[in-house]
mmCIF file of C-alpha atoms in Angstrom:
data_model
loop_
_atom_site.group_PDB
_atom_site.id
_atom_site.type_symbol
_atom_site.label_atom_id
_atom_site.label_comp_id
_atom_site.label_asym_id
_atom_site.label_seq_id
_atom_site.Cartn_x
_atom_site.Cartn_y
_atom_site.Cartn_z
ATOM 1 C CA MET A 3 10.646 -9.143 -17.902
ATOM 2 C CA GLN A 4 10.749 -5.271 -18.173
ATOM 3 C CA LYS A 5 8.995 -5.753 -22.051
ATOM 4 C CA TYR A 6 5.702 -7.892 -19.788
ATOM 5 C CA LEU A 7 5.484 -5.412 -17.079
ATOM 6 C CA ARG A 8 5.861 -2.441 -19.535
ATOM 7 C CA GLU A 9 3.315 -3.637 -22.188
ATOM 8 C CA THR A 10 0.470 -5.906 -20.026
ATOM 9 C CA LYS A 11 -1.962 -3.611 -18.310
ATOM 10 C CA PRO A 12 -2.205 -4.544 -14.210
ATOM 11 C CA PRO A 13 -4.971 -6.515 -13.111
ATOM 12 C CA HIS A 14 -6.167 -4.004 -10.615
ATOM 13 C CA ASP A 15 -5.012 -1.063 -8.921
ATOM 14 C CA TYR A 16 -3.061 -3.125 -6.296
ATOM 15 C CA GLY A 17 -0.766 -4.509 -9.657
ATOM 16 C CA GLY A 18 -0.331 -0.871 -10.529
ATOM 17 C CA VAL A 19 1.008 0.070 -6.663
ATOM 18 C CA VAL A 20 3.430 -2.793 -7.322
ATOM 19 C CA LEU A 21 4.453 -1.561 -11.212
ATOM 20 C CA LEU A 22 4.925 1.478 -9.614
ATOM 21 C CA TRP A 23 7.230 0.603 -6.622
ATOM 22 C CA ALA A 24 9.347 -1.535 -9.930
ATOM 23 C CA ALA A 25 9.238 1.814 -11.987
ATOM 24 C CA GLU A 26 10.906 3.470 -8.977
ATOM 25 C CA ARG A 27 13.679 0.830 -8.968
ATOM 26 C CA MET A 28 14.068 0.446 -12.746
ATOM 27 C CA PRO A 29 14.141 3.871 -13.489
ATOM 28 C CA ASP A 30 13.774 3.043 -17.772
ATOM 29 C CA LEU A 31 10.720 0.941 -17.068
ATOM 30 C CA LEU A 32 7.777 3.553 -17.345
ATOM 31 C CA PRO A 33 7.261 6.948 -18.584
ATOM 32 C CA LYS A 34 6.955 9.785 -16.307
ATOM 33 C CA GLU A 35 3.590 10.299 -17.513
ATOM 34 C CA ARG A 36 2.784 6.919 -17.354
ATOM 35 C CA ARG A 37 4.016 6.784 -13.449
ATOM 36 C CA GLN A 38 2.302 10.123 -12.686
ATOM 37 C CA LYS A 39 -1.202 8.314 -13.736
ATOM 38 C CA LEU A 40 -0.734 5.750 -11.373
ATOM 39 C CA ILE A 41 0.408 8.087 -8.604
ATOM 40 C CA LYS A 42 -2.598 9.740 -8.917
ATOM 41 C CA MET A 43 -4.601 6.104 -9.137
ATOM 42 C CA LEU A 44 -2.607 5.941 -5.698
ATOM 43 C CA TRP A 45 -3.721 8.929 -4.117
ATOM 44 C CA SER A 46 -7.413 8.594 -4.976
ATOM 45 C CA HIS A 47 -7.786 5.160 -3.166
ATOM 46 C CA GLN A 48 -7.004 7.070 0.205
ATOM 47 C CA HIS A 49 -9.110 7.530 3.077
ATOM 48 C CA ASP A 50 -10.396 10.436 5.067
ATOM 49 C CA ASP A 51 -8.668 8.899 8.017
ATOM 50 C CA GLY A 52 -5.338 8.907 6.208
ATOM 51 C CA GLY A 53 -5.161 5.663 5.406
ATOM 52 C CA TRP A 54 -5.770 2.761 2.491
ATOM 53 C CA SER A 55 -7.510 -0.692 2.432
ATOM 54 C CA ILE A 56 -5.856 -3.322 0.376
ATOM 55 C CA ARG A 57 -9.757 -3.597 -0.227
ATOM 56 C CA THR A 58 -10.378 -0.770 -2.155
ATOM 57 C CA PHE A 59 -7.628 -2.067 -5.154
ATOM 58 C CA SER A 60 -9.511 -4.468 -7.148
ATOM 59 C CA THR A 61 -12.940 -6.299 -7.453
ATOM 60 C CA PRO A 62 -13.620 -9.181 -5.285
ATOM 61 C CA GLU A 63 -13.473 -11.159 -8.154
ATOM 62 C CA LYS A 64 -9.954 -10.852 -9.462
ATOM 63 C CA TRP A 65 -8.627 -11.353 -5.739
ATOM 64 C CA GLY A 66 -8.841 -15.024 -6.873
ATOM 65 C CA ARG A 67 -11.053 -18.273 -7.092
ATOM 66 C CA GLY A 68 -13.405 -19.848 -5.355
ATOM 67 C CA ASN A 69 -15.312 -18.719 -3.086
ATOM 68 C CA ARG A 70 -13.799 -15.627 -1.994
ATOM 69 C CA ALA A 71 -15.588 -12.871 -4.111
ATOM 70 C CA LYS A 72 -18.722 -14.595 -1.915
ATOM 71 C CA LYS A 73 -16.488 -13.774 1.226
ATOM 72 C CA LEU A 74 -15.642 -10.658 0.725
ATOM 73 C CA ARG A 75 -18.876 -9.949 -0.198
ATOM 74 C CA ALA A 76 -20.285 -10.720 2.993
ATOM 75 C CA GLU A 77 -17.930 -8.632 4.994
ATOM 76 C CA PRO A 78 -20.025 -6.041 6.968
ATOM 77 C CA GLU A 79 -17.485 -3.058 5.385
ATOM 78 C CA PHE A 80 -17.553 -4.229 2.313
ATOM 79 C CA LYS A 81 -18.877 -1.107 0.763
ATOM 80 C CA ASN A 82 -16.737 1.329 3.209
ATOM 81 C CA PRO A 83 -13.620 -1.756 4.076
ATOM 82 C CA PRO A 84 -11.484 0.417 7.054
ATOM 83 C CA SER A 85 -8.330 1.182 6.174
ATOM 84 C CA ASP A 86 -5.551 -1.108 6.683
ATOM 85 C CA GLY A 87 -1.158 -1.769 7.705
ATOM 86 C CA HIS A 88 -0.607 -3.560 4.759
ATOM 87 C CA MET A 89 -2.077 -0.881 2.288
ATOM 88 C CA THR A 90 -1.448 1.943 4.128
ATOM 89 C CA GLY A 91 2.197 0.787 4.636
ATOM 90 C CA LEU A 92 2.454 -0.231 1.232
ATOM 91 C CA ALA A 93 1.189 3.300 -0.032
ATOM 92 C CA VAL A 94 3.298 5.414 1.769
ATOM 93 C CA LEU A 95 6.243 3.290 1.132
ATOM 94 C CA VAL A 96 6.060 3.265 -2.693
ATOM 95 C CA LEU A 97 4.712 7.271 -2.416
ATOM 96 C CA ARG A 98 7.899 8.055 -0.889
ATOM 97 C CA GLU A 99 10.049 6.340 -3.404
ATOM 98 C CA ALA A 100 8.472 7.834 -6.307
ATOM 99 C CA GLY A 101 9.555 11.346 -4.937
ATOM 100 C CA VAL A 102 6.556 12.274 -3.251
ATOM 101 C CA PRO A 103 8.146 14.672 0.318
ATOM 102 C CA ALA A 104 7.722 13.369 3.654
ATOM 103 C CA LYS A 105 6.092 17.050 4.906
ATOM 104 C CA ASP A 106 3.192 16.139 1.820
ATOM 105 C CA THR A 107 0.489 17.203 4.167
ATOM 106 C CA ARG A 108 -1.615 13.990 2.648
ATOM 107 C CA LEU A 109 1.547 11.539 3.520
ATOM 108 C CA GLN A 110 1.507 12.864 6.716
ATOM 109 C CA LYS A 111 -1.855 12.122 7.292
ATOM 110 C CA ALA A 112 -1.269 8.955 6.259
ATOM 111 C CA VAL A 113 1.811 8.269 8.874
ATOM 112 C CA GLN A 114 -0.563 9.425 11.630
ATOM 113 C CA TRP A 115 -2.953 6.950 11.034
ATOM 114 C CA LEU A 116 0.388 4.274 11.400
ATOM 115 C CA LEU A 117 1.062 5.757 14.662
ATOM 116 C CA ALA A 118 -2.345 6.065 16.013
ATOM 117 C CA ASN A 119 -3.202 2.421 14.816
ATOM 118 C CA GLN A 120 -0.430 -0.225 15.620
ATOM 119 C CA ARG A 121 -1.425 -2.465 18.316
ATOM 120 C CA ALA A 122 0.376 -2.942 21.773
ATOM 121 C CA SER A 123 1.705 -6.182 20.261
ATOM 122 C CA GLY A 124 3.633 -4.667 17.982
ATOM 123 C CA ARG A 125 1.979 -5.171 14.981
ATOM 124 C CA TRP A 126 -0.810 -3.905 12.549
ATOM 125 C CA TRP A 127 -3.543 -6.192 11.922
ATOM 126 C CA THR A 128 -4.355 -6.661 8.172
ATOM 127 C CA ARG A 129 -7.661 -8.915 7.390
ATOM 128 C CA SER A 130 -6.715 -12.042 5.142
ATOM 129 C CA LEU A 131 -8.370 -11.966 1.786
ATOM 130 C CA ASN A 132 -8.669 -14.945 1.977
ATOM 131 C CA THR A 133 -9.863 -16.910 5.288
ATOM 132 C CA ASP A 134 -10.727 -15.107 8.559
ATOM 133 C CA LYS A 135 -8.583 -18.415 9.872
ATOM 134 C CA PHE A 136 -5.280 -17.196 9.380
ATOM 135 C CA HIS A 137 -4.500 -13.412 8.608
ATOM 136 C CA TYR A 138 -0.880 -13.845 7.101
ATOM 137 C CA ILE A 139 -0.904 -10.839 5.445
ATOM 138 C CA THR A 140 -0.627 -9.167 8.738
ATOM 139 C CA TYR A 141 3.230 -9.733 8.319
ATOM 140 C CA SER A 142 3.751 -7.940 5.493
ATOM 141 C CA GLY A 143 0.753 -5.458 7.190
ATOM 142 C CA THR A 144 3.616 -4.819 9.731
ATOM 143 C CA ALA A 145 6.422 -5.095 7.165
ATOM 144 C CA TYR A 146 5.316 -2.247 4.812
ATOM 145 C CA PRO A 147 4.467 0.347 7.959
ATOM 146 C CA LEU A 148 7.496 0.422 9.642
ATOM 147 C CA LEU A 149 9.763 0.996 6.171
ATOM 148 C CA ALA A 150 7.244 3.819 5.486
ATOM 149 C CA LEU A 151 7.847 4.603 8.946
ATOM 150 C CA MET A 152 11.292 5.280 7.987
ATOM 151 C CA LYS A 153 11.146 6.359 4.693
ATOM 152 C CA CYS A 154 9.371 9.303 6.621
ATOM 153 C CA GLY A 155 11.636 10.212 8.960
ATOM 154 C CA GLU A 156 9.548 9.080 12.072
ATOM 155 C CA ILE A 157 12.001 5.887 13.342
ATOM 156 C CA THR A 158 15.071 5.200 12.576
ATOM 157 C CA SER A 159 17.253 1.588 12.899
ATOM 158 C CA LYS A 160 21.099 1.724 12.746
ATOM 159 C CA LEU A 161 20.605 -1.454 10.395
ATOM 160 C CA ALA A 162 18.461 0.640 7.750
ATOM 161 C CA PRO A 163 19.617 3.525 5.136
ATOM 162 C CA GLN A 164 18.575 6.906 6.729
ATOM 163 C CA PRO A 165 16.089 8.893 4.867
ATOM 164 C CA LYS A 166 17.155 11.569 2.278
ATOM 165 C CA ASN A 167 16.055 15.357 3.704
ATOM 166 C CA ASP A 168 13.275 16.555 1.273
#
């Protein structure tokens, strides 16, 4: 498994984010230089509002089969997709695990985006890549922001370990 992850190029930048996350849990998986490239790639996707959009991490054709690419290209915001909870939460979570301090101004901007974009229901809505009928990605789009905010010391839970001081 490690050999596969080490030697197989991720199919898209989203795969690179997940690879970086795995590498932070398995220190021998990737050399420091490769991790730094993945961190740089992740930062390159950050929007001016502080968030990230899952839609910028791959071309529509690489997200799957069927009519998905056509659907994604037909979205009104295709060329400039809005930030979403799933990707913003995941990006912050992975960057924190990669050692980026919570006080980093770019992360603070992302935290502000998360705090400003939580819905009254408590969730962070994320538009599905697959359908406009069901947006199951909203579940991870809410879990990742919660974990990210905890990693940045913005919220605490007696059930979770406290974030490390930077």
